[in-house]
C-alpha cells in the first residue's frame, strides 16, 4: 500500500529505536535501509533494555516481518551476536527476518582499514565507530564489495581472498598490523547464522508486499546531519541517511512514500568529531549529558550536548520532505529554569538561517531565543492538554518554525512514555 519513512533529523541517537517499536503496530513490515552496526537503537520493552545494531526495531512484534535492505552493510559477527541475544530473551529473530542478498558485507579487514584510516588522520579523525562502515561503502561504490548473496555461491572463498589481499596491500600502506587470522575465523564461522535466513531479492519482496496492500515502515539509522552528501562533511557517515536513501536502500520508488516521520530530541547531541554550533561545553552540557544518559549505545562514548538548533533542523526538514515531527527526551529538560533555542546563525556579521557551505570552517555564532522552563517532573503517558503551558509553547514554536506538526512527544525511554497527538 505505502511506505512511511522514519529518519533522525540531527546527528543520530534521536530515539529512532523506541519510536519504531511504538509505531510498529501500524505496519506489516519494518525495513532498515542504510547504515550498519555503527547504529545502536535502544528499546525498552517490559522493563528490559535492548540495543539493536543491524536488526530492525520491529523485531519485538510478532506480526511484523523485518527486512534488512540492500543499502545496509552487515558485519556477520555483530549480526550473529544480536540474534543470539534476542534468543536468550525468547525472541526468535530468525523466524521473522529476511535479508537482501544485495546488502554488502563488512569484512574483518574493513574494520582494520577503518582503524588505520582514523589513526592516520590524527587530530582530525572523524570519530568513526570503527565498525568498518566507511571502507565497506567505499568497496561498494568502488565495485569491489562482497554481498550477502555471495556467501551461498561456490566461488565465495575465492572472492573473499581476492578482496582480503587487496585490503592487506592497503594496510601495508598504512603500516597497520593486527592479528587477522583470529578475527577471520570468528567471521567465517558466523556466516552460517546469515546463511540460515531467507536471503532474498528484497526489492521484489517489498514491491509485491506493497502491491498486495501491505504497509511498510522504513527505519533510518544515524541522522540527517551525518548524511554523506548533506551532513557536516567530512564529519559524516558513509551512507544516505535521508528519506531518499530509503528508495535506494530498499528498491522502492519515491512515488510509494507517504509520510516522512522525522525525530528530533528536545535539545541536541552528537558523538564523534565535527562542527556543533550549539554545543554546551560547561555545566549545562554536563547536566544534559547526565540527565539524558547521553552515552553512546554502540561505543559508550560520552555524547556532546547542546541546545536545539533550528536552522539545522529546518535544513533537515527540507531535505527529507518532513511531514510529521516527533520530539523525544522532553523529560530531560524537566529541571531547567530556562531553555535556549538557536533560531539563526551569525556568519561574517550577517544573520542567516541557511547553513553555510562548510559548517566546519565557517565561524558560526548561534543566536538564541530564551524560553521559560516548566520545572516539574513530566514523564509517562499523558494527554497533550495536560502538559504544562511552557512545554506546549516550546513545541508550538518549533512546529511554527518548521511548519510541520509534532504528532508524538516522548517523555521517557519506555515504549509507553509518550504524548500521542495522532
Ligand atoms: P537511536 O539510535 O535513535 O535509536 O537512539 P539511541 O537508542 O542511540 O539513544 C536514545 C537514548 O534515549 C536511549 O537510551 C533511549 O532509551 C533513550 N530515550 C528515548 N526516548 C527517550 C525519552 O523520551 N526520554 C528519555 N529520558 N530517554 C529516551
Ligand atoms: P544511530 O543509528 C550517532 C557517527 C560516529 C562518527 C560518524 C562516522 O544509533 O543514530 P561511522 O562509524 O559511521 O564511520 O562514523 O558518525 N555515527 C553515529 N552517531 N548515532 C549513530 O547511529 C551513528 N552512527 C555513526 O560517531 O562521528
Ligand atoms: Mg543510537
Short mmCIF file of C-alpha atoms and ligand atoms in Angstrom, two decimals:
data_model
loop_
_atom_site.label_atom_id
_atom_site.label_comp_id
_atom_site.label_asym_id
_atom_site.label_seq_id
_atom_site.Cartn_x
_atom_site.Cartn_y
_atom_site.Cartn_z
CA UNK A 1 0.00 0.00 0.00
CA UNK A 2 2.60 2.59 1.09
CA UNK A 3 5.99 3.16 2.66
CA UNK A 4 6.35 5.55 5.58
CA UNK A 5 9.91 6.59 6.33
CA UNK A 6 11.29 7.34 9.78
CA UNK A 7 14.59 9.21 9.98
CA UNK A 8 16.72 11.07 12.52
CA UNK A 9 16.81 14.84 11.95
CA UNK A 10 20.00 15.57 13.91
CA UNK A 11 23.32 13.75 14.40
CA UNK A 12 21.83 10.37 15.34
CA UNK A 13 20.57 8.83 18.60
CA UNK A 14 17.31 10.79 18.49
CA UNK A 15 15.36 7.79 19.82
CA UNK A 16 14.54 6.10 16.50
CA UNK A 17 14.51 2.60 18.02
CA UNK A 18 11.94 3.48 20.68
CA UNK A 19 9.66 5.25 18.19
CA UNK A 20 9.84 2.49 15.53
CA UNK A 21 8.95 -0.02 18.24
CA UNK A 22 5.96 2.14 19.24
CA UNK A 23 4.76 2.76 15.66
CA UNK A 24 5.26 -0.86 14.57
CA UNK A 25 1.65 -1.77 15.46
CA UNK A 26 0.53 0.32 12.49
CA UNK A 27 2.61 -1.67 9.93
CA UNK A 28 3.15 -5.13 8.47
CA UNK A 29 6.86 -4.77 7.63
CA UNK A 30 9.74 -2.83 9.18
CA UNK A 31 12.79 -2.44 6.92
CA UNK A 32 16.22 -0.97 7.67
CA UNK A 33 17.58 0.82 4.59
CA UNK A 34 21.13 2.04 5.34
CA UNK A 35 23.97 2.12 7.83
CA UNK A 36 25.17 -0.89 9.72
CA UNK A 37 26.38 -1.74 13.21
CA UNK A 38 27.52 1.86 13.71
CA UNK A 39 23.87 2.26 14.71
CA UNK A 40 22.65 1.50 18.21
CA UNK A 41 18.87 1.65 18.55
CA UNK A 42 17.67 1.28 22.14
CA UNK A 43 14.31 -0.27 23.01
CA UNK A 44 12.85 -0.58 26.49
CA UNK A 45 10.19 -3.22 26.49
CA UNK A 46 8.57 -4.56 29.69
CA UNK A 47 11.36 -3.02 31.75
CA UNK A 48 14.11 -4.74 29.71
CA UNK A 49 16.60 -2.72 27.69
CA UNK A 50 17.74 -3.95 24.30
CA UNK A 51 20.14 -2.32 21.82
CA UNK A 52 19.75 -3.28 18.15
CA UNK A 53 22.58 -2.61 15.71
CA UNK A 54 21.55 -4.30 12.46
CA UNK A 55 18.19 -5.94 13.10
CA UNK A 56 15.16 -3.67 12.51
CA UNK A 57 13.34 -2.32 15.56
CA UNK A 58 10.07 -4.13 14.71
CA UNK A 59 11.55 -7.41 15.95
CA UNK A 60 9.63 -7.41 19.26
CA UNK A 61 6.27 -7.52 17.46
CA UNK A 62 5.02 -10.98 16.48
CA UNK A 63 3.04 -9.78 13.46
CA UNK A 64 5.89 -7.83 11.85
CA UNK A 65 8.20 -9.09 9.13
CA UNK A 66 11.60 -7.42 9.45
CA UNK A 67 13.76 -6.80 6.40
CA UNK A 68 17.40 -5.78 6.18
CA UNK A 69 17.59 -3.87 2.90
CA UNK A 70 20.30 -3.76 0.22
CA UNK A 71 21.50 -0.37 1.50
CA UNK A 72 22.62 -1.83 4.83
CA UNK A 73 26.16 -3.09 5.48
CA UNK A 74 26.31 -6.20 7.64
CA UNK A 75 29.00 -7.47 9.97
CA UNK A 76 28.18 -11.19 10.33
CA UNK A 77 29.78 -11.31 13.78
CA UNK A 78 27.70 -8.49 15.28
CA UNK A 79 24.67 -9.86 13.48
CA UNK A 80 25.04 -13.34 14.96
CA UNK A 81 25.55 -11.91 18.46
CA UNK A 82 22.39 -9.88 18.07
CA UNK A 83 20.37 -12.91 17.00
CA UNK A 84 21.73 -14.91 19.94
CA UNK A 85 20.96 -12.16 22.47
CA UNK A 86 17.40 -11.97 21.21
CA UNK A 87 17.11 -15.74 21.52
CA UNK A 88 18.11 -15.55 25.18
CA UNK A 89 15.09 -13.34 25.92
CA UNK A 90 12.77 -15.59 23.94
CA UNK A 91 12.65 -13.66 20.65
CA UNK A 92 13.31 -15.92 17.68
CA UNK A 93 14.68 -13.26 15.33
CA UNK A 94 15.26 -15.73 12.52
CA UNK A 95 11.54 -16.57 12.35
CA UNK A 96 10.60 -13.10 11.13
CA UNK A 97 13.68 -11.70 9.48
CA UNK A 98 14.76 -11.55 5.85
CA UNK A 99 17.94 -10.16 4.39
CA UNK A 100 18.56 -8.61 0.99
CA UNK A 101 21.10 -10.60 -0.97
CA UNK A 102 22.43 -7.26 -2.26
CA UNK A 103 23.42 -5.93 1.18
CA UNK A 104 27.21 -5.59 1.45
CA UNK A 105 29.36 -7.48 3.95
CA UNK A 106 31.75 -5.87 6.39
CA UNK A 107 34.97 -7.96 6.35
CA UNK A 108 37.41 -8.09 9.27
CA UNK A 109 39.84 -6.16 7.08
CA UNK A 110 37.27 -3.37 6.58
CA UNK A 111 37.35 -2.82 10.33
CA UNK A 112 41.15 -2.75 10.30
CA UNK A 113 41.13 -0.25 7.44
CA UNK A 114 38.68 1.94 9.35
CA UNK A 115 41.01 1.96 12.37
CA UNK A 116 44.09 2.57 10.20
CA UNK A 117 42.47 5.47 8.37
CA UNK A 118 41.36 7.09 11.63
CA UNK A 119 44.80 6.64 13.20
CA UNK A 120 46.41 8.32 10.19
CA UNK A 121 44.05 11.31 10.41
CA UNK A 122 45.25 12.02 13.98
CA UNK A 123 43.60 15.13 15.46
CA UNK A 124 41.25 15.49 12.52
CA UNK A 125 39.83 11.96 12.81
CA UNK A 126 36.12 11.57 12.09
CA UNK A 127 35.45 9.78 15.38
CA UNK A 128 34.19 6.75 13.48
CA UNK A 129 32.58 3.94 15.46
CA UNK A 130 35.37 1.73 13.98
CA UNK A 131 32.81 -0.77 12.72
CA UNK A 132 34.24 -0.74 9.19
CA UNK A 133 31.40 1.31 7.73
CA UNK A 134 33.40 3.74 5.56
CA UNK A 135 35.70 1.13 3.94
CA UNK A 136 32.73 -1.18 3.20
CA UNK A 137 30.74 1.53 1.41
CA UNK A 138 33.95 2.53 -0.41
CA UNK A 139 34.23 -1.03 -1.73
CA UNK A 140 30.57 -0.96 -2.76
CA UNK A 141 30.93 2.23 -4.84
CA UNK A 142 34.40 1.12 -5.98
CA UNK A 143 32.71 -2.06 -7.28
CA UNK A 144 34.87 -4.41 -5.25
CA UNK A 145 32.48 -5.38 -2.47
CA UNK A 146 31.24 -8.75 -1.26
CA UNK A 147 27.50 -9.09 -0.95
CA UNK A 148 25.27 -11.30 1.16
CA UNK A 149 24.27 -13.30 -1.94
CA UNK A 150 27.93 -14.24 -2.45
CA UNK A 151 28.07 -16.31 0.74
CA UNK A 152 26.00 -19.09 -0.81
CA UNK A 153 27.89 -19.11 -4.13
CA UNK A 154 30.57 -21.69 -4.95
CA UNK A 155 33.24 -19.06 -5.66
CA UNK A 156 32.73 -17.28 -2.32
CA UNK A 157 36.09 -18.23 -0.83
CA UNK A 158 37.97 -17.03 -3.91
CA UNK A 159 36.11 -13.72 -3.93
CA UNK A 160 36.80 -13.28 -0.23
CA UNK A 161 40.53 -13.98 -0.63
CA UNK A 162 40.83 -11.53 -3.54
CA UNK A 163 39.26 -8.71 -1.56
CA UNK A 164 41.25 -9.57 1.55
CA UNK A 165 44.50 -9.45 -0.46
CA UNK A 166 43.63 -6.01 -1.74
CA UNK A 167 42.94 -4.86 1.82
CA UNK A 168 46.24 -6.29 3.07
CA UNK A 169 48.07 -4.23 0.46
CA UNK A 170 46.26 -1.12 1.68
CA UNK A 171 47.04 -1.96 5.30
CA UNK A 172 50.72 -2.16 4.38
CA UNK A 173 50.45 1.39 3.08
CA UNK A 174 49.07 2.41 6.47
CA UNK A 175 51.74 0.36 8.29
CA UNK A 176 48.92 -1.21 10.23
CA UNK A 177 49.31 -4.61 11.83
CA UNK A 178 46.71 -6.82 13.50
CA UNK A 179 46.01 -10.45 14.31
CA UNK A 180 43.88 -11.17 11.25
CA UNK A 181 43.59 -14.98 11.47
CA UNK A 182 41.78 -14.81 14.84
CA UNK A 183 39.32 -12.23 13.53
CA UNK A 184 38.86 -14.17 10.31
CA UNK A 185 37.93 -17.44 11.95
CA UNK A 186 35.10 -15.92 14.00
CA UNK A 187 33.89 -14.07 10.91
CA UNK A 188 33.80 -17.19 8.74
CA UNK A 189 32.00 -19.19 11.43
CA UNK A 190 29.38 -16.54 11.96
CA UNK A 191 28.37 -16.61 8.29
CA UNK A 192 26.28 -19.72 8.99
CA UNK A 193 23.86 -17.63 11.03
CA UNK A 194 23.25 -15.42 7.98
CA UNK A 195 23.02 -18.49 5.72
CA UNK A 196 20.20 -19.87 7.90
CA UNK A 197 17.96 -16.92 6.98
CA UNK A 198 15.95 -16.18 3.84
CA UNK A 199 18.44 -14.28 1.65
CA UNK A 200 16.11 -12.68 -0.84
CA UNK A 201 15.69 -10.22 -3.67
CA UNK A 202 14.21 -7.84 -1.13
CA UNK A 203 13.23 -5.26 -3.75
CA UNK A 204 10.79 -7.77 -5.30
CA UNK A 205 9.53 -8.89 -1.90
CA UNK A 206 8.83 -5.31 -0.78
CA UNK A 207 7.20 -4.22 -4.03
CA UNK A 208 5.00 -7.31 -4.09
CA UNK A 209 4.05 -6.63 -0.47
CA UNK A 210 3.07 -3.08 -1.44
CA UNK A 211 1.00 -4.35 -4.36
CA UNK A 212 -0.87 -6.69 -2.04
CA UNK A 213 -1.81 -3.87 0.35
CA UNK A 214 0.93 -4.17 2.97
CA UNK A 215 2.19 -1.19 4.98
CA UNK A 216 5.94 -0.72 5.33
CA UNK A 217 7.86 1.38 7.83
CA UNK A 218 11.38 2.19 6.59
CA UNK A 219 13.72 2.64 9.56
CA UNK A 220 16.64 5.02 9.13
CA UNK A 221 19.89 4.92 11.02
CA UNK A 222 22.23 7.76 12.01
CA UNK A 223 20.78 11.21 11.32
CA UNK A 224 20.32 13.78 8.58
CA UNK A 225 23.34 15.85 9.63
CA UNK A 226 25.51 12.72 9.22
CA UNK A 227 24.37 12.18 5.60
CA UNK A 228 27.31 11.67 3.26
CA UNK A 229 26.11 14.39 0.86
CA UNK A 230 24.35 16.97 3.01
CA UNK A 231 25.75 16.41 6.51
CA UNK A 232 28.68 18.22 8.10
CA UNK A 233 31.15 16.74 5.59
CA UNK A 234 33.69 15.22 6.11
CA UNK A 235 32.42 14.56 9.65
CA UNK A 236 29.64 12.31 8.43
CA UNK A 237 28.91 8.64 7.94
CA UNK A 238 29.22 6.97 4.52
CA UNK A 239 25.57 6.37 3.63
CA UNK A 240 22.48 8.31 2.55
CA UNK A 241 20.63 8.84 5.79
CA UNK A 242 17.82 10.95 4.28
CA UNK A 243 14.36 9.90 3.07
CA UNK A 244 15.76 9.46 -0.43
CA UNK A 245 18.08 6.78 0.99
CA UNK A 246 15.02 4.61 1.68
CA UNK A 247 14.31 4.38 -2.07
CA UNK A 248 17.88 3.39 -2.91
CA UNK A 249 18.36 1.19 0.14
CA UNK A 250 15.16 -0.82 -0.33
CA UNK A 251 14.40 -0.62 -4.04
CA UNK A 252 11.09 1.20 -3.68
CA UNK A 253 10.13 4.15 -5.87
CA UNK A 254 9.72 7.70 -4.50
CA UNK A 255 6.04 7.62 -5.50
CA UNK A 256 5.44 4.84 -2.94
CA UNK A 257 6.42 7.06 0.00
CA UNK A 258 3.59 8.51 2.08
CA UNK A 259 4.57 10.01 5.45
CA UNK A 260 8.05 11.12 6.47
CA UNK A 261 8.45 10.96 10.23
CA UNK A 262 11.44 12.92 11.49
CA UNK A 263 12.72 12.60 15.03
CA UNK A 264 14.47 15.31 16.98
CA UNK A 265 15.49 15.42 20.61
CA UNK A 266 14.17 18.42 22.54
CA UNK A 267 17.84 19.50 22.62
CA UNK A 268 20.79 18.32 20.53
CA UNK A 269 23.66 15.83 20.74
CA UNK A 270 26.45 14.45 18.58
CA UNK A 271 29.11 11.83 19.15
CA UNK A 272 32.47 11.91 17.40
CA UNK A 273 34.19 14.87 15.77
CA UNK A 274 32.83 17.72 13.67
CA UNK A 275 31.05 21.04 14.00
CA UNK A 276 28.24 21.52 16.50
CA UNK A 277 27.24 25.21 16.68
CA UNK A 278 25.01 24.97 19.77
CA UNK A 279 27.32 22.72 21.79
CA UNK A 280 27.45 23.49 25.53
CA UNK A 281 30.93 22.86 26.87
CA UNK A 282 30.30 23.80 30.51
CA UNK A 283 27.99 22.77 33.32
CA UNK A 284 24.76 22.92 31.32
CA UNK A 285 26.17 20.47 28.75
CA UNK A 286 27.21 18.14 31.55
CA UNK A 287 23.73 18.40 33.10
CA UNK A 288 22.12 17.43 29.80
CA UNK A 289 24.55 14.51 29.42
CA UNK A 290 23.84 13.16 32.90
CA UNK A 291 20.06 13.66 32.87
CA UNK A 292 19.74 12.38 29.31
CA UNK A 293 22.07 9.41 29.85
CA UNK A 294 23.96 10.71 26.82
CA UNK A 295 26.50 7.94 26.35
CA UNK A 296 26.70 6.09 23.02
CA UNK A 297 24.56 2.95 22.66
CA UNK A 298 27.23 1.40 20.38
CA UNK A 299 30.57 2.67 21.68
CA UNK A 300 29.71 4.02 25.16
CA UNK A 301 31.41 7.33 24.31
CA UNK A 302 30.05 10.45 26.06
CA UNK A 303 27.83 12.37 23.65
CA UNK A 304 28.43 16.07 23.15
CA UNK A 305 25.32 18.03 24.20
CA UNK A 306 23.81 21.41 23.33
CA UNK A 307 20.64 23.41 22.72
CA UNK A 308 18.15 22.82 19.96
CA UNK A 309 19.50 24.06 16.62
CA UNK A 310 16.55 25.19 14.48
CA UNK A 311 18.47 26.29 11.35
CA UNK A 312 19.96 22.76 11.17
CA UNK A 313 16.56 21.19 11.90
CA UNK A 314 14.94 23.29 9.17
CA UNK A 315 17.61 22.13 6.72
CA UNK A 316 16.90 18.51 7.64
CA UNK A 317 13.13 19.05 7.33
CA UNK A 318 13.65 20.44 3.82
CA UNK A 319 15.98 17.67 2.65
CA UNK A 320 13.72 14.91 3.95
CA UNK A 321 10.35 16.32 2.89
CA UNK A 322 9.28 16.04 6.51
CA UNK A 323 5.53 15.60 7.05
CA UNK A 324 5.38 14.69 10.76
CA UNK A 325 7.67 15.74 13.57
CA UNK A 326 8.40 13.60 16.63
CA UNK A 327 10.12 15.21 19.63
CA UNK A 328 11.90 12.95 22.13
CA UNK A 329 13.50 13.35 25.55
CA UNK A 330 11.39 16.34 26.61
CA UNK A 331 11.66 14.95 30.18
CA UNK A 332 15.42 15.60 30.17
CA UNK A 333 14.61 19.34 30.28
CA UNK A 334 12.29 18.98 33.32
CA UNK A 335 14.63 20.68 35.77
CA UNK A 336 15.90 23.57 33.64
CA UNK A 337 14.75 27.05 34.79
CA UNK A 338 15.40 28.41 31.35
CA UNK A 339 15.91 26.92 27.89
CA UNK A 340 17.58 28.33 24.83
CA UNK A 341 16.77 27.63 21.22
CA UNK A 342 19.01 28.67 18.35
CA UNK A 343 16.83 30.42 15.76
CA UNK A 344 19.51 31.90 13.47
CA UNK A 345 23.25 31.89 12.87
CA UNK A 346 25.52 34.88 12.65
CA UNK A 347 28.09 34.25 9.91
CA UNK A 348 30.56 37.01 8.91
CA UNK A 349 28.37 39.63 10.60
CA UNK A 350 25.24 38.50 8.73
CA UNK A 351 22.19 36.88 10.34
CA UNK A 352 21.29 33.78 8.32
CA UNK A 353 19.04 30.72 8.53
CA UNK A 354 20.66 28.73 5.72
CA UNK A 355 23.61 26.54 6.67
CA UNK A 356 26.93 27.84 5.29
CA UNK A 357 28.70 25.67 2.67
CA UNK A 358 31.28 24.45 5.13
CA UNK A 359 30.00 24.43 8.68
CA UNK A 360 33.43 23.08 9.67
CA UNK A 361 35.47 26.14 8.77
CA UNK A 362 32.86 28.93 8.95
CA UNK A 363 32.69 30.86 12.21
CA UNK A 364 29.10 30.36 13.18
CA UNK A 365 27.64 32.17 16.16
CA UNK A 366 24.28 30.75 17.22
CA UNK A 367 21.64 33.39 18.04
CA UNK A 368 19.28 32.21 20.75
CA UNK A 369 15.74 32.82 21.90
CA UNK A 370 15.06 32.12 25.58
CA UNK A 371 12.17 30.04 26.86
CA UNK A 372 10.94 29.62 30.43
CA UNK A 373 11.38 26.03 31.65
CA UNK A 374 8.48 24.05 33.14
CA UNK A 375 10.45 22.93 36.15
CA UNK A 376 8.30 19.95 37.08
CA UNK A 377 8.60 16.19 36.55
CA UNK A 378 6.83 15.34 33.30
CA UNK A 379 7.06 11.69 32.26
CA UNK A 380 4.90 8.70 31.27
CA UNK A 381 1.82 8.71 29.07
CA UNK A 382 -0.49 11.73 29.35
CA UNK A 383 -2.81 13.75 27.12
CA UNK A 384 -1.30 16.74 25.31
CA UNK A 385 -3.77 19.05 27.07
CA UNK A 386 -2.24 18.12 30.44
CA UNK A 387 1.24 19.26 29.51
CA UNK A 388 2.40 22.47 31.20
CA UNK A 389 1.94 25.60 29.11
CA UNK A 390 5.73 26.09 28.95
CA UNK A 391 6.09 22.76 27.07
CA UNK A 392 3.24 23.40 24.65
CA UNK A 393 4.68 26.86 23.93
CA UNK A 394 8.14 25.35 23.29
CA UNK A 395 6.67 22.74 20.95
CA UNK A 396 4.40 25.21 19.13
CA UNK A 397 7.43 27.43 18.47
CA UNK A 398 9.32 24.53 16.84
CA UNK A 399 6.25 23.47 14.84
CA UNK A 400 5.75 27.00 13.55
CA UNK A 401 9.42 27.42 12.70
CA UNK A 402 9.40 24.21 10.64
CA UNK A 403 5.78 24.41 9.52
CA UNK A 404 5.33 20.72 10.41
CA UNK A 405 3.07 19.29 13.15
CA UNK A 406 4.57 17.42 16.11
CA UNK A 407 2.50 14.25 16.44
CA UNK A 408 4.35 12.44 19.24
CA UNK A 409 6.22 13.81 22.22
CA UNK A 410 8.36 11.31 24.08
CA UNK A 411 8.59 11.76 27.85
CA UNK A 412 10.80 8.82 28.85
CA UNK A 413 12.69 5.81 27.46
CA UNK A 414 9.88 3.23 27.76
CA UNK A 415 7.56 2.27 24.93
CA UNK A 416 4.57 3.98 26.55
CA UNK A 417 6.25 7.16 27.79
CA UNK A 418 4.53 9.15 25.07
CA UNK A 419 2.16 12.01 24.47
CA UNK A 420 0.23 10.93 21.39
CA UNK A 421 -1.47 13.57 19.25
CA UNK A 422 -2.09 11.49 16.09
P1 LIG B 1 18.52 5.82 18.26
O1 LIG B 1 19.88 5.46 17.80
O2 LIG B 1 17.94 6.99 17.52
O3 LIG B 1 17.57 4.66 18.30
O4 LIG B 1 18.68 6.33 19.78
P2 LIG B 1 19.62 5.66 20.91
O5 LIG B 1 18.99 4.41 21.36
O6 LIG B 1 21.03 5.59 20.48
O7 LIG B 1 19.60 6.78 22.02
C1 LIG B 1 18.41 7.23 22.58
C2 LIG B 1 18.50 7.03 24.11
O8 LIG B 1 17.49 7.80 24.75
C3 LIG B 1 18.26 5.59 24.53
O9 LIG B 1 18.97 5.36 25.71
C4 LIG B 1 16.76 5.57 24.80
O10 LIG B 1 16.39 4.56 25.74
C5 LIG B 1 16.55 6.93 25.39
N1 LIG B 1 15.26 7.56 25.14
C6 LIG B 1 14.46 7.52 24.03
N2 LIG B 1 13.42 8.35 24.17
C7 LIG B 1 13.54 8.93 25.38
C8 LIG B 1 12.78 9.92 26.10
O11 LIG B 1 11.79 10.45 25.63
N3 LIG B 1 13.26 10.28 27.33
C9 LIG B 1 14.39 9.74 27.88
N4 LIG B 1 14.77 10.16 29.09
N5 LIG B 1 15.12 8.82 27.23
C10 LIG B 1 14.70 8.44 26.00
P1 LIG B 2 22.23 5.69 15.33
O1 LIG B 2 21.53 4.92 14.24
C1 LIG B 2 25.22 8.69 16.40
C2 LIG B 2 28.80 8.91 13.89
C3 LIG B 2 30.12 8.49 14.52
C4 LIG B 2 31.08 9.38 13.74
C5 LIG B 2 30.47 9.40 12.35
C6 LIG B 2 31.08 8.41 11.39
O2 LIG B 2 22.35 4.95 16.60
O3 LIG B 2 21.62 7.05 15.48
P2 LIG B 2 30.98 5.76 11.15
O4 LIG B 2 31.23 4.67 12.11
O5 LIG B 2 29.61 5.76 10.55
O6 LIG B 2 32.02 5.84 10.08
O7 LIG B 2 31.13 7.13 11.98
O8 LIG B 2 29.09 9.11 12.52
N1 LIG B 2 27.73 7.89 13.98
C7 LIG B 2 26.67 7.98 14.80
N2 LIG B 2 26.37 8.89 15.75
N3 LIG B 2 24.35 7.68 16.13
C8 LIG B 2 24.63 6.78 15.18
O9 LIG B 2 23.74 5.83 14.78
C9 LIG B 2 25.85 6.88 14.48
N4 LIG B 2 26.44 6.15 13.50
C10 LIG B 2 27.58 6.79 13.20
O10 LIG B 2 30.14 8.75 15.90
O11 LIG B 2 31.04 10.69 14.26
MG1 LIG B 3 21.86 5.27 18.57
#
